[in-house]
Structures are given as structure tokens and as C-alpha cells.
């Protein structure tokens, strides 16, 4: 005779497993941007910033990737690091773009200190089971060759040490067009945001799709 109690229990656990897998699948398709004013949309509406435009673009193109912008203008690497655990817990991203360090460099912070904070951020992302993507940041030449070279060298060194992808600095393209810059000559304006979103999409998608196809080993 069929044991309906066992059947019911088995059916319940099956449904529970499917629900958990569904939640995991949805969470696994989130890309978190951890950045500063270059990604936060300084002096513009949040919906105008490139991460929001990238999210709109990917939704229309059915890439099934949700972009969450966790960037705050003025953040240093230390401040971004302090916010990271909460963002990881809330959004459970599959990938995290780390776009930090520019404000540290503009304030002349010691490169080893900046590198230490970025290294901790990379480690936290990996510990959460997500894939870090580090963005190269560069400073204006008027900060002196010795300091700017030491600062720029932080990023490839960390990418190599932690075996994470190094994204090129999108501002190097924006600087070429004065009409895309705000009057402070540091931040991109609203007109530059569609270009940045398209440029970032072209560089991010191959990495994300390759990482997905290879099994997504974020802790490698």
C-alpha cells in the first residue's frame, strides 16, 4: 500500500529544492558595480548613469543579467570596502566590478594602503562565492610621474596575484572628447553615459559568458 505521508514529504522537499534552485539562479545573474562617482552618476539622475543604462540594455537584449549599482560619489577604497559586506548579503551577486581607488589617488594616499583595501575587497567577493572584476584606474599626469606610475601599477599586480580579470579604464576613452566631460574636467557628463554603457557591455559580456561556460570558479 502506498505511504502517502512519505510521498507528501518527498513532494514537499522536491518543491523546496526547486524553489531554492530558482532563487540561486536569479541571484547568480546579478552584476554588482562597487564604485565611486565615475559610476554613481555624479551630478545627474541615477537613471542616467552608465550602470543603469547597461541594465536597460541587457534587459532588452535578453542577456538575463541584472546590474545593481552600488557606487557612491566620493567613496575611497576603504569606504567601498566597508559597504561591501552589506551589498554582498543583500544582492548576492555572481560578479562584482570593483571600480575604486580614484579618490584615494587624488588625495595622494600611499599606494600600498590602496592596494591593501582593494585586495581585501577582492578576497571578500571571492569568499562570498562571487567573481571579482577589477577595473584599472589611472590618475591625471599632473600628479607626478612617480606617484601615477606607482598608483597605476596597483591594478595589474592585484589582478595577477588574485587571478581576476582586469578591465580597462573607460575614462581614457571619455577624456578624448571634451564635450563628454563636466566642467571639473574629472567626471563624465550625461552625454558620455550611453557610450560608457556600450563600451562596458562590449568588454564585460565576453568575460561573464566565458566565466559562466567554464563553471564560474570564483575562488580560483
mmCIF file of C-alpha atoms in Angstrom:
data_model
loop_
_atom_site.group_PDB
_atom_site.id
_atom_site.type_symbol
_atom_site.label_atom_id
_atom_site.label_comp_id
_atom_site.label_asym_id
_atom_site.label_seq_id
_atom_site.Cartn_x
_atom_site.Cartn_y
_atom_site.Cartn_z
ATOM 1 C CA UNK A 1 0.000 0.000 0.000
ATOM 2 C CA UNK A 2 1.345 3.483 -0.908
ATOM 3 C CA UNK A 3 2.620 5.538 2.017
ATOM 4 C CA UNK A 4 1.014 8.899 1.266
ATOM 5 C CA UNK A 5 2.876 10.536 4.144
ATOM 6 C CA UNK A 6 6.229 9.671 2.583
ATOM 7 C CA UNK A 7 5.005 10.730 -0.857
ATOM 8 C CA UNK A 8 3.836 14.058 0.514
ATOM 9 C CA UNK A 9 7.125 14.578 2.345
ATOM 10 C CA UNK A 10 9.109 13.763 -0.790
ATOM 11 C CA UNK A 11 6.983 16.097 -2.884
ATOM 12 C CA UNK A 12 7.416 18.873 -0.329
ATOM 13 C CA UNK A 13 11.197 18.567 -0.304
ATOM 14 C CA UNK A 14 11.255 18.466 -4.106
ATOM 15 C CA UNK A 15 9.306 21.719 -4.304
ATOM 16 C CA UNK A 16 11.548 23.256 -1.670
ATOM 17 C CA UNK A 17 14.640 22.249 -3.642
ATOM 18 C CA UNK A 18 13.205 23.731 -6.827
ATOM 19 C CA UNK A 19 12.438 26.982 -5.025
ATOM 20 C CA UNK A 20 15.963 27.203 -3.634
ATOM 21 C CA UNK A 21 17.475 26.490 -7.038
ATOM 22 C CA UNK A 22 15.271 29.173 -8.580
ATOM 23 C CA UNK A 23 16.389 31.736 -6.001
ATOM 24 C CA UNK A 24 20.027 30.755 -6.561
ATOM 25 C CA UNK A 25 19.662 31.036 -10.339
ATOM 26 C CA UNK A 26 18.155 34.507 -10.066
ATOM 27 C CA UNK A 27 20.847 35.672 -7.652
ATOM 28 C CA UNK A 28 23.580 34.211 -9.842
ATOM 29 C CA UNK A 29 22.627 36.569 -12.664
ATOM 30 C CA UNK A 30 23.402 39.788 -10.780
ATOM 31 C CA UNK A 31 26.356 42.035 -11.604
ATOM 32 C CA UNK A 32 27.209 44.464 -8.795
ATOM 33 C CA UNK A 33 29.119 47.665 -9.542
ATOM 34 C CA UNK A 34 31.127 48.770 -6.497
ATOM 35 C CA UNK A 35 32.454 52.164 -7.454
ATOM 36 C CA UNK A 36 32.711 55.884 -6.818
ATOM 37 C CA UNK A 37 31.471 58.995 -8.647
ATOM 38 C CA UNK A 38 32.642 57.692 -12.026
ATOM 39 C CA UNK A 39 29.952 55.011 -11.809
ATOM 40 C CA UNK A 40 27.460 56.658 -9.436
ATOM 41 C CA UNK A 41 26.375 59.295 -11.937
ATOM 42 C CA UNK A 42 27.904 62.391 -10.360
ATOM 43 C CA UNK A 43 25.620 65.447 -10.658
ATOM 44 C CA UNK A 44 22.989 63.558 -12.660
ATOM 45 C CA UNK A 45 19.995 61.306 -12.104
ATOM 46 C CA UNK A 46 20.858 57.742 -11.117
ATOM 47 C CA UNK A 47 18.899 56.506 -14.136
ATOM 48 C CA UNK A 48 21.293 58.434 -16.397
ATOM 49 C CA UNK A 49 24.415 56.734 -15.059
ATOM 50 C CA UNK A 50 26.063 54.080 -17.208
ATOM 51 C CA UNK A 51 25.260 51.117 -14.876
ATOM 52 C CA UNK A 52 21.542 51.909 -15.152
ATOM 53 C CA UNK A 53 21.806 52.238 -18.932
ATOM 54 C CA UNK A 54 23.746 48.971 -19.059
ATOM 55 C CA UNK A 55 21.000 47.271 -17.078
ATOM 56 C CA UNK A 56 18.365 48.588 -19.510
ATOM 57 C CA UNK A 57 20.452 47.469 -22.475
ATOM 58 C CA UNK A 58 20.964 43.931 -21.200
ATOM 59 C CA UNK A 59 17.304 43.505 -20.325
ATOM 60 C CA UNK A 60 16.312 44.450 -23.870
ATOM 61 C CA UNK A 61 18.927 42.134 -25.348
ATOM 62 C CA UNK A 62 17.735 39.253 -23.123
ATOM 63 C CA UNK A 63 21.154 38.674 -21.566
ATOM 64 C CA UNK A 64 19.391 37.814 -18.301
ATOM 65 C CA UNK A 65 21.873 39.797 -16.211
ATOM 66 C CA UNK A 66 20.658 42.280 -13.618
ATOM 67 C CA UNK A 67 23.010 45.215 -12.991
ATOM 68 C CA UNK A 68 22.979 46.699 -9.476
ATOM 69 C CA UNK A 69 24.789 49.993 -8.991
ATOM 70 C CA UNK A 70 26.364 50.056 -5.533
ATOM 71 C CA UNK A 71 28.509 53.115 -6.274
ATOM 72 C CA UNK A 72 28.664 56.258 -4.129
ATOM 73 C CA UNK A 73 30.309 59.520 -5.156
ATOM 74 C CA UNK A 74 33.366 60.351 -3.101
ATOM 75 C CA UNK A 75 33.978 56.826 -1.861
ATOM 76 C CA UNK A 76 37.538 55.776 -1.201
ATOM 77 C CA UNK A 77 38.620 52.146 -1.362
ATOM 78 C CA UNK A 78 38.262 51.960 2.433
ATOM 79 C CA UNK A 79 34.696 53.262 2.317
ATOM 80 C CA UNK A 80 33.731 50.929 -0.506
ATOM 81 C CA UNK A 81 35.256 48.038 1.403
ATOM 82 C CA UNK A 82 33.176 48.932 4.472
ATOM 83 C CA UNK A 83 29.959 48.831 2.410
ATOM 84 C CA UNK A 84 30.816 45.652 0.545
ATOM 85 C CA UNK A 85 29.612 43.018 3.068
ATOM 86 C CA UNK A 86 26.144 44.559 3.189
ATOM 87 C CA UNK A 87 25.912 44.738 -0.600
ATOM 88 C CA UNK A 88 27.044 41.132 -0.981
ATOM 89 C CA UNK A 89 24.498 39.971 1.593
ATOM 90 C CA UNK A 90 21.652 41.975 0.081
ATOM 91 C CA UNK A 91 22.175 41.342 -3.629
ATOM 92 C CA UNK A 92 24.089 38.031 -3.663
ATOM 93 C CA UNK A 93 25.804 38.907 -6.958
ATOM 94 C CA UNK A 94 27.512 36.476 -9.258
ATOM 95 C CA UNK A 95 30.020 39.099 -10.391
ATOM 96 C CA UNK A 96 31.337 42.304 -8.801
ATOM 97 C CA UNK A 97 33.079 45.084 -10.711
ATOM 98 C CA UNK A 98 35.442 46.884 -8.321
ATOM 99 C CA UNK A 99 35.867 50.456 -9.596
ATOM 100 C CA UNK A 100 37.606 52.093 -6.648
ATOM 101 C CA UNK A 101 40.831 53.846 -5.770
ATOM 102 C CA UNK A 102 40.486 57.027 -7.813
ATOM 103 C CA UNK A 103 39.599 59.203 -4.830
ATOM 104 C CA UNK A 104 42.452 57.656 -2.856
ATOM 105 C CA UNK A 105 44.852 58.559 -5.628
ATOM 106 C CA UNK A 106 43.525 62.101 -5.995
ATOM 107 C CA UNK A 107 44.163 62.566 -2.272
ATOM 108 C CA UNK A 108 47.662 61.164 -2.522
ATOM 109 C CA UNK A 109 47.115 58.115 -0.327
ATOM 110 C CA UNK A 110 50.049 55.660 -0.198
ATOM 111 C CA UNK A 111 49.736 53.045 -2.962
ATOM 112 C CA UNK A 112 50.388 50.116 -0.569
ATOM 113 C CA UNK A 113 47.432 51.241 1.552
ATOM 114 C CA UNK A 114 45.170 51.467 -1.501
ATOM 115 C CA UNK A 115 46.333 48.069 -2.714
ATOM 116 C CA UNK A 116 45.609 46.575 0.704
ATOM 117 C CA UNK A 117 41.992 47.770 0.675
ATOM 118 C CA UNK A 118 41.435 46.577 -2.885
ATOM 119 C CA UNK A 119 42.960 43.201 -2.021
ATOM 120 C CA UNK A 120 40.548 42.861 0.896
ATOM 121 C CA UNK A 121 37.626 43.707 -1.384
ATOM 122 C CA UNK A 122 38.704 41.045 -3.886
ATOM 123 C CA UNK A 123 39.015 38.488 -1.102
ATOM 124 C CA UNK A 124 35.598 39.354 0.334
ATOM 125 C CA UNK A 125 33.954 38.964 -3.072
ATOM 126 C CA UNK A 126 35.597 35.585 -3.571
ATOM 127 C CA UNK A 127 34.632 34.457 -0.067
ATOM 128 C CA UNK A 128 31.015 35.263 -0.927
ATOM 129 C CA UNK A 129 31.235 32.914 -3.909
ATOM 130 C CA UNK A 130 31.213 35.717 -6.480
ATOM 131 C CA UNK A 131 33.681 36.616 -9.240
ATOM 132 C CA UNK A 132 35.608 39.893 -8.793
ATOM 133 C CA UNK A 133 36.351 42.022 -11.843
ATOM 134 C CA UNK A 134 38.914 44.736 -11.130
ATOM 135 C CA UNK A 135 38.909 47.962 -13.116
ATOM 136 C CA UNK A 136 42.168 49.706 -13.921
ATOM 137 C CA UNK A 137 42.179 53.287 -12.643
ATOM 138 C CA UNK A 138 44.594 55.977 -13.797
ATOM 139 C CA UNK A 139 45.315 59.462 -12.472
ATOM 140 C CA UNK A 140 45.916 62.738 -14.337
ATOM 141 C CA UNK A 141 49.540 63.274 -15.302
ATOM 142 C CA UNK A 142 49.850 66.389 -13.111
ATOM 143 C CA UNK A 143 50.088 64.182 -10.014
ATOM 144 C CA UNK A 144 53.676 63.421 -10.910
ATOM 145 C CA UNK A 145 55.130 60.533 -12.855
ATOM 146 C CA UNK A 146 56.496 58.636 -9.872
ATOM 147 C CA UNK A 147 53.197 58.596 -7.991
ATOM 148 C CA UNK A 148 50.930 57.999 -11.006
ATOM 149 C CA UNK A 149 53.033 55.065 -12.181
ATOM 150 C CA UNK A 150 53.077 53.533 -8.699
ATOM 151 C CA UNK A 151 49.317 54.024 -8.464
ATOM 152 C CA UNK A 152 48.556 52.550 -11.890
ATOM 153 C CA UNK A 153 50.722 49.525 -11.153
ATOM 154 C CA UNK A 154 48.458 48.530 -8.249
ATOM 155 C CA UNK A 155 45.783 47.122 -10.519
ATOM 156 C CA UNK A 156 47.637 44.719 -12.835
ATOM 157 C CA UNK A 157 49.617 43.461 -9.844
ATOM 158 C CA UNK A 158 46.436 42.633 -7.913
ATOM 159 C CA UNK A 159 44.787 41.100 -10.974
ATOM 160 C CA UNK A 160 47.756 38.797 -11.427
ATOM 161 C CA UNK A 161 48.098 37.985 -7.732
ATOM 162 C CA UNK A 162 44.436 37.072 -7.281
ATOM 163 C CA UNK A 163 43.843 35.726 -10.789
ATOM 164 C CA UNK A 164 40.974 38.089 -11.603
ATOM 165 C CA UNK A 165 40.101 39.851 -14.879
ATOM 166 C CA UNK A 166 41.425 43.406 -15.251
ATOM 167 C CA UNK A 167 39.019 45.747 -17.026
ATOM 168 C CA UNK A 168 40.390 48.746 -18.933
ATOM 169 C CA UNK A 169 39.654 52.251 -17.635
ATOM 170 C CA UNK A 170 36.680 53.644 -19.570
ATOM 171 C CA UNK A 171 37.628 57.235 -18.756
ATOM 172 C CA UNK A 172 40.637 57.016 -21.058
ATOM 173 C CA UNK A 173 38.147 56.986 -23.934
ATOM 174 C CA UNK A 174 35.943 59.722 -22.469
ATOM 175 C CA UNK A 175 38.838 62.134 -21.865
ATOM 176 C CA UNK A 176 39.393 62.240 -25.630
ATOM 177 C CA UNK A 177 36.107 64.108 -26.114
ATOM 178 C CA UNK A 178 35.896 67.371 -24.114
ATOM 179 C CA UNK A 179 32.156 67.557 -24.845
ATOM 180 C CA UNK A 180 31.702 64.424 -22.712
ATOM 181 C CA UNK A 181 33.352 65.961 -19.650
ATOM 182 C CA UNK A 182 31.852 68.025 -16.850
ATOM 183 C CA UNK A 183 33.322 71.425 -16.101
ATOM 184 C CA UNK A 184 35.529 69.972 -13.353
ATOM 185 C CA UNK A 185 37.487 68.058 -16.046
ATOM 186 C CA UNK A 186 37.291 64.920 -13.880
ATOM 187 C CA UNK A 187 33.807 63.468 -14.266
ATOM 188 C CA UNK A 188 31.929 62.337 -17.378
ATOM 189 C CA UNK A 189 28.675 64.133 -18.093
ATOM 190 C CA UNK A 190 25.292 62.678 -19.009
ATOM 191 C CA UNK A 191 26.127 62.723 -22.738
ATOM 192 C CA UNK A 192 29.008 60.311 -22.122
ATOM 193 C CA UNK A 193 26.955 57.725 -20.256
ATOM 194 C CA UNK A 194 25.442 55.875 -23.277
ATOM 195 C CA UNK A 195 28.927 55.468 -24.756
ATOM 196 C CA UNK A 196 30.321 54.159 -21.458
ATOM 197 C CA UNK A 197 27.444 51.675 -21.134
ATOM 198 C CA UNK A 198 28.030 50.363 -24.658
ATOM 199 C CA UNK A 199 31.810 50.267 -24.183
ATOM 200 C CA UNK A 200 31.496 48.403 -20.883
ATOM 201 C CA UNK A 201 28.964 45.963 -22.337
ATOM 202 C CA UNK A 202 31.386 45.022 -25.102
ATOM 203 C CA UNK A 203 34.110 44.271 -22.563
ATOM 204 C CA UNK A 204 32.049 42.687 -19.814
ATOM 205 C CA UNK A 205 29.849 40.264 -21.741
ATOM 206 C CA UNK A 206 32.675 38.092 -23.137
ATOM 207 C CA UNK A 207 34.131 37.769 -19.626
ATOM 208 C CA UNK A 208 30.789 36.958 -18.000
ATOM 209 C CA UNK A 209 29.784 34.441 -20.654
ATOM 210 C CA UNK A 210 33.184 32.756 -20.577
ATOM 211 C CA UNK A 211 33.083 32.558 -16.791
ATOM 212 C CA UNK A 212 29.572 31.075 -16.925
ATOM 213 C CA UNK A 213 30.563 28.485 -19.519
ATOM 214 C CA UNK A 214 33.632 27.465 -17.528
ATOM 215 C CA UNK A 215 31.636 26.818 -14.374
ATOM 216 C CA UNK A 216 32.158 30.127 -12.576
ATOM 217 C CA UNK A 217 35.044 29.197 -10.296
ATOM 218 C CA UNK A 218 35.265 32.460 -8.395
ATOM 219 C CA UNK A 219 37.720 31.163 -5.855
ATOM 220 C CA UNK A 220 40.353 30.015 -8.302
#
